[in-house]
Structure formats: structure tokens, C-alpha cells
GROMACS .gro file of C-alpha atoms in nm:
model
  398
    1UNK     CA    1  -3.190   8.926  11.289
    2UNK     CA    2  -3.255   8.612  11.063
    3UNK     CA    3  -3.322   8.322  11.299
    4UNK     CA    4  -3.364   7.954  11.130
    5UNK     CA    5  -3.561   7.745  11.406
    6UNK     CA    6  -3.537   7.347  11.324
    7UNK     CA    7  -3.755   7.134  11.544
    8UNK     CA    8  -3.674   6.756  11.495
    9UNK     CA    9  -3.968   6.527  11.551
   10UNK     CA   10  -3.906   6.146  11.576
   11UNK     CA   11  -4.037   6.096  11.215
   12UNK     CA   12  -4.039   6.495  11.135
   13UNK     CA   13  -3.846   6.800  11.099
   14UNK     CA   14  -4.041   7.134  11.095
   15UNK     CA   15  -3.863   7.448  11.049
   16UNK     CA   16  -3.923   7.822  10.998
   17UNK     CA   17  -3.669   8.095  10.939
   18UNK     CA   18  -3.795   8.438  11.111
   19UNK     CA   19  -3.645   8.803  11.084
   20UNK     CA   20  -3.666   8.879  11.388
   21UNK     CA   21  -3.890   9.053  11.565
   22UNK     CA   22  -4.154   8.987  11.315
   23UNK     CA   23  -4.423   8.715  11.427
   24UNK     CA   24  -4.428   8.570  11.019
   25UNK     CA   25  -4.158   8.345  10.903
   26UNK     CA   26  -3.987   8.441  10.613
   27UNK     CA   27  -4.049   8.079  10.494
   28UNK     CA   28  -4.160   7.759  10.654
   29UNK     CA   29  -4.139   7.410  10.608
   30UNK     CA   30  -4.175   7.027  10.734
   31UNK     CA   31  -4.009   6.719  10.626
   32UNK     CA   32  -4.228   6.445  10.700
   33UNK     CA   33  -4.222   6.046  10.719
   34UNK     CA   34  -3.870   6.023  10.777
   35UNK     CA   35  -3.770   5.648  10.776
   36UNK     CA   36  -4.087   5.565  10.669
   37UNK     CA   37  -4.257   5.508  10.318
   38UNK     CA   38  -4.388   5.827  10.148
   39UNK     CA   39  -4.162   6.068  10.308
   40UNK     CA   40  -4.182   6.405  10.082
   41UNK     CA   41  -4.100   6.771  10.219
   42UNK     CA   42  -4.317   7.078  10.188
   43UNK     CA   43  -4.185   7.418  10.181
   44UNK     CA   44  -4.365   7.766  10.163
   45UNK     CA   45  -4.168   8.067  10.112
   46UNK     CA   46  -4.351   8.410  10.197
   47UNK     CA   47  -4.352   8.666   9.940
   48UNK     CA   48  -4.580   8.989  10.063
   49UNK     CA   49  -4.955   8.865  10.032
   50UNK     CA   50  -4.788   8.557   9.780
   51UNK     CA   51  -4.698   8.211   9.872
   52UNK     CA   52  -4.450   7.982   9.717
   53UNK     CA   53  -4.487   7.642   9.747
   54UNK     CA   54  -4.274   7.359   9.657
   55UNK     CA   55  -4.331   6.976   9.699
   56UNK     CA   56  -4.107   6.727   9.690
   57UNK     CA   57  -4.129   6.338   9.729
   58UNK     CA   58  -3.901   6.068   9.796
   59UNK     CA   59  -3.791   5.833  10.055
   60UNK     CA   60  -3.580   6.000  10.293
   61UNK     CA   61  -3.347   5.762  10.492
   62UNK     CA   62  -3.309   6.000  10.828
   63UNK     CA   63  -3.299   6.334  11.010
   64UNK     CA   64  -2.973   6.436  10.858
   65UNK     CA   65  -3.058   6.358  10.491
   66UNK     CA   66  -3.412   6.548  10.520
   67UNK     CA   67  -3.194   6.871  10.691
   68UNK     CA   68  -2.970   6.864  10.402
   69UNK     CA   69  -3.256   6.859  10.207
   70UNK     CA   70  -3.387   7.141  10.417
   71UNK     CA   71  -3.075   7.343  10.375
   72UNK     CA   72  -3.111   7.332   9.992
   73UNK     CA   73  -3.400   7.456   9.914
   74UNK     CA   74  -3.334   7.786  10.174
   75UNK     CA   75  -3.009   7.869   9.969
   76UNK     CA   76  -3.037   7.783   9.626
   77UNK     CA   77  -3.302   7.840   9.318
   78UNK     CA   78  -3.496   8.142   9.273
   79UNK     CA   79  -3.695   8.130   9.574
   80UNK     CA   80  -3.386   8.102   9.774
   81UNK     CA   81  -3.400   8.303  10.118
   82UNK     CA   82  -3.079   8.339  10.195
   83UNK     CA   83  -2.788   8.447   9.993
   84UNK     CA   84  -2.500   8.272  10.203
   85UNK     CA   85  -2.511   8.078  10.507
   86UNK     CA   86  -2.332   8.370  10.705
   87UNK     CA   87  -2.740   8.570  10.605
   88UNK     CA   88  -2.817   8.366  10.949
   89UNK     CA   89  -2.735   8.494  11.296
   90UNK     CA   90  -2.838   8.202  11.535
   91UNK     CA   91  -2.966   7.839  11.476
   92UNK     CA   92  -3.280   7.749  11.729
   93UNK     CA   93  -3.317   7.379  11.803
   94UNK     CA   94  -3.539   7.202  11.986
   95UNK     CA   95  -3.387   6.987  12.218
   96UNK     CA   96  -3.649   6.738  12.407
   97UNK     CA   97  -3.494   6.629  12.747
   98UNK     CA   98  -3.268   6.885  12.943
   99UNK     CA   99  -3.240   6.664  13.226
  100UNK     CA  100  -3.176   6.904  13.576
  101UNK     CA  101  -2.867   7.082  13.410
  102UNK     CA  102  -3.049   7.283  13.204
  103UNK     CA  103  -3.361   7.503  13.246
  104UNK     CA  104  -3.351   7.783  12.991
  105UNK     CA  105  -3.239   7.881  12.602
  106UNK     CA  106  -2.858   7.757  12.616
  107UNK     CA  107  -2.617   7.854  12.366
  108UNK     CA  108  -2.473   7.506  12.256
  109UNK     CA  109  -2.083   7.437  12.333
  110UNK     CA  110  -1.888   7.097  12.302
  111UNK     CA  111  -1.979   7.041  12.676
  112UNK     CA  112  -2.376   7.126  12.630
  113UNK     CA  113  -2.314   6.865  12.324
  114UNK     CA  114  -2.192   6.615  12.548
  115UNK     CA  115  -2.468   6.710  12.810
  116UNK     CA  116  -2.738   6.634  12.555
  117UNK     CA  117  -2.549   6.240  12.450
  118UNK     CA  118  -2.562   6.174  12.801
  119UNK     CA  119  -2.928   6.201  12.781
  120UNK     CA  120  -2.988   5.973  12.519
  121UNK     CA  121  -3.099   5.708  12.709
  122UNK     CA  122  -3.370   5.910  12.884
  123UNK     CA  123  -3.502   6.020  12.520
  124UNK     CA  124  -3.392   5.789  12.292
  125UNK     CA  125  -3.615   5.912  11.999
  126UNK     CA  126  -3.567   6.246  12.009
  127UNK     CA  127  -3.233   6.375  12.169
  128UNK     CA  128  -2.983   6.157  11.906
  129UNK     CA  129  -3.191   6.273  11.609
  130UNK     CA  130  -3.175   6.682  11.788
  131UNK     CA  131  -2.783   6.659  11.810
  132UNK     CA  132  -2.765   6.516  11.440
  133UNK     CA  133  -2.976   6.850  11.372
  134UNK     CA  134  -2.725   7.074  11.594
  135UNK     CA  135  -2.394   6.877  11.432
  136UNK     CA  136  -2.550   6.928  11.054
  137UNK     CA  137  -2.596   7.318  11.138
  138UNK     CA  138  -2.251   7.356  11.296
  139UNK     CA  139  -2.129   7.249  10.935
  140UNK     CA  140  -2.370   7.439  10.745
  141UNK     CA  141  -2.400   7.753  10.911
  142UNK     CA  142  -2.057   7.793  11.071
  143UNK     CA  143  -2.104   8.156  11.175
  144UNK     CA  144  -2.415   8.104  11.353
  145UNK     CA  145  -2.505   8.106  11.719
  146UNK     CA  146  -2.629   7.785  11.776
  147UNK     CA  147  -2.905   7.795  12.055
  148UNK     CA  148  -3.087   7.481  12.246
  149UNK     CA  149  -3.421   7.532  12.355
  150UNK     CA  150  -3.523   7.257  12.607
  151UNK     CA  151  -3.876   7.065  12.614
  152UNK     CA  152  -3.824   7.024  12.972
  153UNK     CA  153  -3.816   7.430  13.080
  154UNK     CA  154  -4.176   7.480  13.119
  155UNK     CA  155  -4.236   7.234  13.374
  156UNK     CA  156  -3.967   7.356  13.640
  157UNK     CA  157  -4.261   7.476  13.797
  158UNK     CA  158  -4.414   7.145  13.847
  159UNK     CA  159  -4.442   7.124  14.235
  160UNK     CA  160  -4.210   6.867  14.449
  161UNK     CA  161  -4.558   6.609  14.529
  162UNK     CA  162  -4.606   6.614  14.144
  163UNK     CA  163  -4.242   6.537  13.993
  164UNK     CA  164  -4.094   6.303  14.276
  165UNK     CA  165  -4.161   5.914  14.208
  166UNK     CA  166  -4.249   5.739  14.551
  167UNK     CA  167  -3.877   5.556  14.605
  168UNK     CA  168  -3.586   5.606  14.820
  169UNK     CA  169  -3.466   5.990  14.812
  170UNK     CA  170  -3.126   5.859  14.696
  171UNK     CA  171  -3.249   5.791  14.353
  172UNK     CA  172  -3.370   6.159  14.312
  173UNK     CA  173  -3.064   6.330  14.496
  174UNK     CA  174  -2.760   6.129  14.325
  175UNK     CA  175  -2.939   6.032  13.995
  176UNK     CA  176  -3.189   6.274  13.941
  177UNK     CA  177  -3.479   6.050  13.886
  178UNK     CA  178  -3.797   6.251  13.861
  179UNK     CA  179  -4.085   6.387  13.672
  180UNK     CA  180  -3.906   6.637  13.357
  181UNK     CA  181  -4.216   6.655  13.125
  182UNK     CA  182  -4.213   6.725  12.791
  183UNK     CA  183  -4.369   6.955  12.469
  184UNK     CA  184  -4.314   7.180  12.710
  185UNK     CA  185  -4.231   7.474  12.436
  186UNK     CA  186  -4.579   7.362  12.276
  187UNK     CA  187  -4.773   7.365  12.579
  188UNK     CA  188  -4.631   7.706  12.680
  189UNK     CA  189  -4.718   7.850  12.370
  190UNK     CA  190  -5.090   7.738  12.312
  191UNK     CA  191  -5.117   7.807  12.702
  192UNK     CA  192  -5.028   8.167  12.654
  193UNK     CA  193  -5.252   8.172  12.360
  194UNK     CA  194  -5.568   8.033  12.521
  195UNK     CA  195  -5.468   8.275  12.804
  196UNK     CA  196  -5.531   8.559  12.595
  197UNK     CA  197  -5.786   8.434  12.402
  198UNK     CA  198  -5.981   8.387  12.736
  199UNK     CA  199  -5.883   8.718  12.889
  200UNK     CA  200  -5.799   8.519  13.212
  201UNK     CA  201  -5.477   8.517  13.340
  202UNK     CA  202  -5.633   8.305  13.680
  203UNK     CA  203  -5.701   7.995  13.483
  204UNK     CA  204  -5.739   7.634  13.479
  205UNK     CA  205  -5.634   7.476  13.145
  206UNK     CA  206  -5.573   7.122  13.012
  207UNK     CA  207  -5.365   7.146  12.739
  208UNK     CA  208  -5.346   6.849  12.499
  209UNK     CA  209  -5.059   6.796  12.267
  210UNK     CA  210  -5.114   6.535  12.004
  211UNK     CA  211  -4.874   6.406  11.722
  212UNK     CA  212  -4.652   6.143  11.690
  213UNK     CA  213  -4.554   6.198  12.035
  214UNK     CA  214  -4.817   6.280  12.279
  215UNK     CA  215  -4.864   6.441  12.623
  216UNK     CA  216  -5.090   6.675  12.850
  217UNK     CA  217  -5.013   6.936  13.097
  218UNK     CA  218  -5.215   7.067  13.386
  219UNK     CA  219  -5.163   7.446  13.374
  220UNK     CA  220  -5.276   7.693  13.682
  221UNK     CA  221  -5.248   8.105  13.611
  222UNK     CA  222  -4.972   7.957  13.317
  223UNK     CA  223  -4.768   7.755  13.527
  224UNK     CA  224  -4.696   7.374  13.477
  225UNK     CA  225  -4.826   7.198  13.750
  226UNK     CA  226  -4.834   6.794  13.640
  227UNK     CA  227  -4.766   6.643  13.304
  228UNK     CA  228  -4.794   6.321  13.145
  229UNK     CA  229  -4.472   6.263  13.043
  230UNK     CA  230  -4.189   6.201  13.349
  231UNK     CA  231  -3.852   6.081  13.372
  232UNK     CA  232  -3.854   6.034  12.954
  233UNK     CA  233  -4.110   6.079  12.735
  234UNK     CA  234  -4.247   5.707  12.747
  235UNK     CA  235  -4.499   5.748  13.018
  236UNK     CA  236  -4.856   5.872  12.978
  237UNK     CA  237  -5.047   5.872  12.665
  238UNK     CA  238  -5.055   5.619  12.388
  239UNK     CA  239  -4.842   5.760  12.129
  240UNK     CA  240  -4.740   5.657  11.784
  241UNK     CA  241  -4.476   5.410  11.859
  242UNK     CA  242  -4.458   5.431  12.279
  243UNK     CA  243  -4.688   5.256  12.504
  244UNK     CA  244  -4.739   5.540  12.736
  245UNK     CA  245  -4.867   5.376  13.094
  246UNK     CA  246  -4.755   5.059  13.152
  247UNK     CA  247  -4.774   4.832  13.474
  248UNK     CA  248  -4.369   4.789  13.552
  249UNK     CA  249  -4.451   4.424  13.632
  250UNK     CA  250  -4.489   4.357  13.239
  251UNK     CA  251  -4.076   4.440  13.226
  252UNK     CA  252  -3.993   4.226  13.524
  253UNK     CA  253  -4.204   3.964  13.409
  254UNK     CA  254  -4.075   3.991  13.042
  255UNK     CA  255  -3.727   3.993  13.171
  256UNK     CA  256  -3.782   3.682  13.402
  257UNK     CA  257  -3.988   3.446  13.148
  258UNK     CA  258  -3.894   3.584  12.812
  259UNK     CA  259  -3.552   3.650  12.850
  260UNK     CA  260  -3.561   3.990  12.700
  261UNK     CA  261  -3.271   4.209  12.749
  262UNK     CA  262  -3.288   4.590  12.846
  263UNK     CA  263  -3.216   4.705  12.463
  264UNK     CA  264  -3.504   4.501  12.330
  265UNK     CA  265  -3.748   4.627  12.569
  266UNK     CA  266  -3.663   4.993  12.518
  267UNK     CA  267  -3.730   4.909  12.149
  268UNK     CA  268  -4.048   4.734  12.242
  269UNK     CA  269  -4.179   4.981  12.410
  270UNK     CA  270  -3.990   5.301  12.268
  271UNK     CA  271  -4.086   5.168  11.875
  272UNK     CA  272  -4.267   4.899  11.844
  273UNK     CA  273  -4.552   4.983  12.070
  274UNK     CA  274  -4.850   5.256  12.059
  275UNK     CA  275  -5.076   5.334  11.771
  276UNK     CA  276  -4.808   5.101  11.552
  277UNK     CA  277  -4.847   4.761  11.776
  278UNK     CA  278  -5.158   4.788  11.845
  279UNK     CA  279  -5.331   4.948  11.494
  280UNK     CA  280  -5.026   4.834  11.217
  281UNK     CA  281  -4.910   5.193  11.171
  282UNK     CA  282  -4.756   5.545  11.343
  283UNK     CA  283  -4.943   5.755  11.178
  284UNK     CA  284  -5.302   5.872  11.223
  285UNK     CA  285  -5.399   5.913  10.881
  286UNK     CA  286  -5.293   5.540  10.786
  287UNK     CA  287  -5.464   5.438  11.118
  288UNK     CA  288  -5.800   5.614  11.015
  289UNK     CA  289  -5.762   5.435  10.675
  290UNK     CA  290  -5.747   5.130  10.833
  291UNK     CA  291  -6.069   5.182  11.062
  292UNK     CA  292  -6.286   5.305  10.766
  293UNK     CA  293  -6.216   4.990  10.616
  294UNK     CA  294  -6.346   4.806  10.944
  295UNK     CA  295  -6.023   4.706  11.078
  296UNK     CA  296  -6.080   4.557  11.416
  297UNK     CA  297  -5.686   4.621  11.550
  298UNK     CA  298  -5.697   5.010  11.434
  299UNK     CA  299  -6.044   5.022  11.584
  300UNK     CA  300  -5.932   4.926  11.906
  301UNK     CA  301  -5.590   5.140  11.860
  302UNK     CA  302  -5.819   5.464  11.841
  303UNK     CA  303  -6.027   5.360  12.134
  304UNK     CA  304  -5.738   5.303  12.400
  305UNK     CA  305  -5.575   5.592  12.252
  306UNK     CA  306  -5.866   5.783  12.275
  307UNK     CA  307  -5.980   5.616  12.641
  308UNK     CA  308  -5.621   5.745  12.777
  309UNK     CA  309  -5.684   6.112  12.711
  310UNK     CA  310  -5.983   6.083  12.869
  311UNK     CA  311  -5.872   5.957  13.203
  312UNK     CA  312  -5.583   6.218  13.194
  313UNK     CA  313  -5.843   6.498  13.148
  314UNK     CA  314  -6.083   6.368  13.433
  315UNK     CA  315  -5.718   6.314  13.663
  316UNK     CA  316  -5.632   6.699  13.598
  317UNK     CA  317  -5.969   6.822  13.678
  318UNK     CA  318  -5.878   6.729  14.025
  319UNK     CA  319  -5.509   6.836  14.037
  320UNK     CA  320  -5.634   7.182  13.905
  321UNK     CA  321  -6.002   7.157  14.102
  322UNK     CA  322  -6.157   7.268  13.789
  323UNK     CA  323  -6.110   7.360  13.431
  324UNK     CA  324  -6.156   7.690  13.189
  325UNK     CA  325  -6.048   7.510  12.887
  326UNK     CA  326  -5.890   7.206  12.697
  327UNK     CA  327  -5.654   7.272  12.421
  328UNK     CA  328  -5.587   7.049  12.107
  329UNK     CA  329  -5.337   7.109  11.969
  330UNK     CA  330  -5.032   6.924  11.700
  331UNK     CA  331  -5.083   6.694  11.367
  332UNK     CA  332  -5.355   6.503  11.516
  333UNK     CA  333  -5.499   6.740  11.808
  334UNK     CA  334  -5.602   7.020  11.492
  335UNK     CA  335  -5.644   6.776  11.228
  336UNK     CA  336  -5.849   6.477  11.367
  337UNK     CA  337  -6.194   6.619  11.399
  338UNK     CA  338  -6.269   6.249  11.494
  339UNK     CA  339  -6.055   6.210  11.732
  340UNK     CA  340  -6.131   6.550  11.902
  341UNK     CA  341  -6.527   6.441  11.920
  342UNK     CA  342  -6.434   6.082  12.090
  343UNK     CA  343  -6.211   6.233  12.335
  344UNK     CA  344  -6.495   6.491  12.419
  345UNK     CA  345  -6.759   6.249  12.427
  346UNK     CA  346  -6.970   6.152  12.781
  347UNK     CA  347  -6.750   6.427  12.951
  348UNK     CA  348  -7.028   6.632  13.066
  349UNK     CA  349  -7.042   6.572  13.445
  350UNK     CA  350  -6.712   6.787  13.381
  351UNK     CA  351  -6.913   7.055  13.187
  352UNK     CA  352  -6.722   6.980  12.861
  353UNK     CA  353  -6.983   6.947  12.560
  354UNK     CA  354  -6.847   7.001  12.250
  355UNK     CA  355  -7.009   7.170  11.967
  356UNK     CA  356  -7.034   6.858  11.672
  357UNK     CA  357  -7.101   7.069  11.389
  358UNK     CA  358  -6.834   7.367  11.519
  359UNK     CA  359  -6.543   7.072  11.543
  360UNK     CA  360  -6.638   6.957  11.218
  361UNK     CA  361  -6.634   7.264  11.059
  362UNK     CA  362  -6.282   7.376  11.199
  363UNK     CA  363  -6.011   7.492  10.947
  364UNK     CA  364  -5.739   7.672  11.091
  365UNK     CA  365  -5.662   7.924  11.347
  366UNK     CA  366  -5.751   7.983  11.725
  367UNK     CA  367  -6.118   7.817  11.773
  368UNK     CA  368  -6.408   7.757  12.027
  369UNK     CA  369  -6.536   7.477  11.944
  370UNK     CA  370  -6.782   7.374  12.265
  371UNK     CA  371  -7.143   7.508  12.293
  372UNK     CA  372  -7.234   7.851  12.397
  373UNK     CA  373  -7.367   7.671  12.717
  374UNK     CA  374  -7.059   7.487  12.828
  375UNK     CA  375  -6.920   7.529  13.170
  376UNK     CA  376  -6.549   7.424  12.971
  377UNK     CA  377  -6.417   7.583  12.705
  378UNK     CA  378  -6.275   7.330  12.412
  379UNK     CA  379  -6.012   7.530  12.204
  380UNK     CA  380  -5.851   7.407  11.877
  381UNK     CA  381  -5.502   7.598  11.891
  382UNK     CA  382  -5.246   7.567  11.644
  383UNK     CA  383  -4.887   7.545  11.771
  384UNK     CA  384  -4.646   7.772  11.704
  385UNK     CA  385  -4.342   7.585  11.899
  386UNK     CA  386  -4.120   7.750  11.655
  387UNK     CA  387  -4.196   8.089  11.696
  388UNK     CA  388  -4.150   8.037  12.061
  389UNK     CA  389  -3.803   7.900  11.991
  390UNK     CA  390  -3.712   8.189  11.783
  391UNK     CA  391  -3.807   8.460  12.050
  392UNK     CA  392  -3.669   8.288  12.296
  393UNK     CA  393  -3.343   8.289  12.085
  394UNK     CA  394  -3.359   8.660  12.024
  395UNK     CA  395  -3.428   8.764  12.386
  396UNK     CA  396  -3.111   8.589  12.450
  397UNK     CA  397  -2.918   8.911  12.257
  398UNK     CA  398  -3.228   9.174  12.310
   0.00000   0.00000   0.00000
């Protein structure tokens, strides 16, 4: 059963295409930098023990151009995968905010369509650019099942003290204002990895999801019991362009004295904000750039985004009365060995020491990276969110 999974980042799309039920994609790919300068896409197609790989640059406007893009290179040329569209059976997106409606793999309809607009507002980089996706796939691959697979799923576990926001019960029971949470396929998946890995199914794990968007989730015996992210995924860490935390007070007062209107605030704060107001760019790598070359603002973006993590990670040590193990995972969670050391750093009244030379060293795959003496575990796992997607697309028919 050929599945295509297509997860839509806010400046990425990452996609796989598995026959189903094997675990290795019959090709892969990301499209990166969308909207911004350098974009170029990156596709691998699997041959046996071989690998194909084919780069392309150019500036790519938005999600829809790059999926086109996508589409291209899976049906035509001679590493083409598929012979036809009609080669796929179902479509796998993922969709970031389900709101309350929906709490499992949906197949998509014209009312799950209009479920998703309605949500919008709640994640306003993410769910527009995820129905673009579905809409482009509808054309493309007309005979396909197309299946949503919903960020917020994992964390219907979250307990009632953890997701309810301290205002009138009206709020929650007519408008459905609460903690959703978010990454929720990624933190399932790493979860279950470092779950294995440990041989512990009782366990107490931090996982730490790092990329242009950012969050962590307190996990107990691989259940979601808090996350970072709530009602949209604004809230928590410092991301690329959200603020994470922020004291409410700086809206009313930039309402009040500034005359800023709702729209530019959810820009503000939504785009404008995070690792790109603080440190003049999105994206790590430029950030990291900028800090070699003694840049005071990046400098200071990589300490409060490195400061938040921290506080999150000493705030779920209580909520879970302990930890087995942190998990970094994502672009910058496995790729910033930097970033991984500063987060780790003066943590050992918590029994997390990391293992300098071991973090530096890391390259790929499931790794410890703390020392042998450690009371905490410190994993580097790579995600897999779209393998996740694509099983739980074919348990839907199996």
C-alpha cells in the first residue's frame, strides 16, 4: 500500500512515500526555506543498498509551489517512483491544531476541510499552509484517500489541572479554550523510541522538540501529561518567529498606548518575534553565523532561547517528580551540538550531566549522550513524524 506522507512546516515541507508496512520510505524528501532566501529542495530516492540524490535551488514563493515541486520529481524522470498518480492509495498530512473535534487519524471530507479553516486563527502558521497541502493533493492525486493526522492527539491525555486556564468555566465549556499542545506526532514517536531504547515502559521523560517551531512535553509510562504549547502553538518556548511566554499585560498595554490592532499583534508575535526579533533571522544556522561573528543581538537570541528550555526542564521535573531521560530531537534539537551543551549546562542538582565529547561527536541515529554516571539519561533521537503518520494511515484500513 503506497502511502505519500507530506508534513508542512511553517517554512518547510518534509515528505516520505512508504509501501506500506515497510519501516523505509521508498524515497524521501524536504523542501526547505520556503518564503525565504535560499530555499532549494532535497530529494533521496531509495534504490536497494543505493541512494539517489537530487538537489535543487531556487527561491520558492510558498507551500503550494514547493508541493508542486514535490509532486514532480516523484512522477517524472528516471528516478520517478510512481508511474501515475492513481500508484498512491492514501495521502497522510499533518495537520497541527485539531481543536476538541478531532482526536485521531481522520479521513478528510469537505466538512473536516471546513473544520480545519475554522482553526486558522488558533494556528495561523501552520493550519492555512496544511489545507493548501490537502487542496494541492486532492488535485494531484484524485484517487487517493486523503487522511489528517492531528498534532493535538497525543496530548488528550493531558490531565484536567494541566490543560484548563484559570478563568470562568464558560470560556472552556462554550468556546473550548484550553491547553491542545502540539508536535504531538513527534513527541509520540521519539517517546516510544526512548521507551524502548530504555527498556522502561514506567518512565519519566522530557521530550524536547526543536525546529522552527518549538515545544516540550512531560511524558509519564508514554502518556502526555503537560506541554508547552496550549490553546495555539504561541505559548512556551522561544521559537523561530513566536515569542513563546509572554506577560498578557504587554498586549493590553500595546493595545492601550500603541494603538495596535489584533491583526498586527498576531503578526508581532506570530512572525516577527522569536529567534528573528530578537537575533535578525529564523533560522539557527544564520543565527549561529551571526554569533561566531560576535553579534551581540544573536548572542542574546541563543541565551533566552536557550534559558527557556531550561526552566521548562526544571518545571517538568516536578510535574513528573523525576526524570529517566531528555530527548532532543528536530532541525536544531539533533543538529545543534551547541545548543544541546548550553541547554544541559549547570543542570546537575537534576542529575543531568552531559557527556561534552559524546554530544560533539553525535552523527545520526538513536544516542546516549550523558555520562555513564548520570542519574538522567540525555538522548539525541531523530524524528520520524512521518513514519508515524503513515502507520497511523494504514491502521486506518489494516
Amino acid at each position: 500500500m503506497n502511502i505519500l506522507v507530506i508534513n508542512s512546516g511553517s517554512s518547510s515541507i518534509k515528505y516520505q512515500l512508504f509501501k506500506m508496512p515497510v519501516k523505509s520510505p521508498v524515497c524521501s524528501g524536504l523542501v526547505e526555506r520556503i518564503g525565504i532566501e535560499g530555499s532549494f529542495i532535497k530529494h533521496s530516492v531509495y534504490k536497494g543498498e543505493e541512494k539517489v540524490v537530487l538537489e535543487k535551488s531556487g527561491f520558492i514563493l510558498d507551500h503550494a509551489e514547493g508541493l508542486k515541486q514535490v509532486l514532480f520529481l516523484l512522477s517524472e524522470g528516471e528516478n520517478a517512483v510512481i508511474a501515475s498518480p492513481d500508484d498512491i492509495a492514501a495521502v497522510g498530512h499533518r495537520v497541527v491544531h485539531g481543536g476538541e473535534h478531532f482526536s485521531g487519524p481522520t479521513l478528510i471530507t469537505p466538512e473536516v476541510k471546513e473544520e480545519i479553516r475554522k482553526l486558522f486563527s488558533l494556528a495561523p502558521l501552520h493550519n492555512p499552509v496544511n489545507l493548501k497541502c490537502i487542496e494541492v493533493a486532492e488535485e494531484t492525486f484524485s484517487q487517493a484517500k486523503q487522511v489528517a493526522i492531528f498534532d493535538t492527539a497525543f496530548h488528550q491525555t493531558i490531565p484536567q489541572q494541566a490543560f484548563r486556564y484559570a478563568i470562568p468555566d464558560q470560556y472552556y465549556n462554550k468556546e473550548g479554550i484550553r491547553v491542545y499542545g502540539f508536535h504531538g506526532t513527534s513527541h509520540k514517536y521519539v517517546s516510544e523510541q526512548a521507551i524502548q531504547y530504555l527498556d522502561k515502559k514506567e518512565s519519566k521523560i522530557i521530550s524536547i522538540h526543536l525546529g522552527n517551531g518549538c515545544s516540550m512535553t512531560a511524558i509519564k509510562d508514554g502518556k502526555s501529561v503537560d506541554t508547552t504549547m496550549g490553546f495555539g502553538p504561541l505559548s512556551g518556548l522561544v521559537m523561530g518567529t513566536r515569542s513563546g511566554d509572554i506577560d498578557p499585560s504587554v498586549i493590553f498595554h500595546l493595545i492601550e498606548h500603541s494603538g495596535y490592532s489584533l491583526s498586527q499583534l498576531s503578526t508581532l508575535f506570530n512572525k516577527q518575534s522569536g529567534l528573528l526579533g530578537v537575533g535578525g533571522s529564523s533560522d539557527m544556522r544564520d543565527i549561529r553565523k551571526l554569533v561566531n561573528e560576535g553579534n551581540e543581538a544573536a548572542i542574546l537570541a541563543i541565551q533566552l532561547y536557550a534559558y527557556r528550555i531550561k526552566k521548562f526542564i526544571g518545571a517538568y521535573a516536578a510535574v513528573l517528580n523525576g526524570i529517566d531521560a531528555i530527548l532532543f530531537t528536530a532541525g536544531v534539537g539533533e543538529n545543534d551540538k551547541d545548543m544541546r551543551a548550553a541547554v544541559c549546562s549547570e543542570l546537575s542538582y537534576l542529575g543531568i550531566e552531559m557527556d561534552i565529547q559524546s554530544n560533539s561527536d553525535y552523527s545520526g541515529g538513536i544516542k546516549d549522550i550523558s555520562l555513564d554516571n548520570s542519574k538522567v539519561k540525555i538522548l539525541v533521537i531523530p524524528t520520524n513524524e512521518e513514519y508515524e503518520i503513515a502507520q497511523q494511515c494504514y491502521n486506518l484500513w489494516n
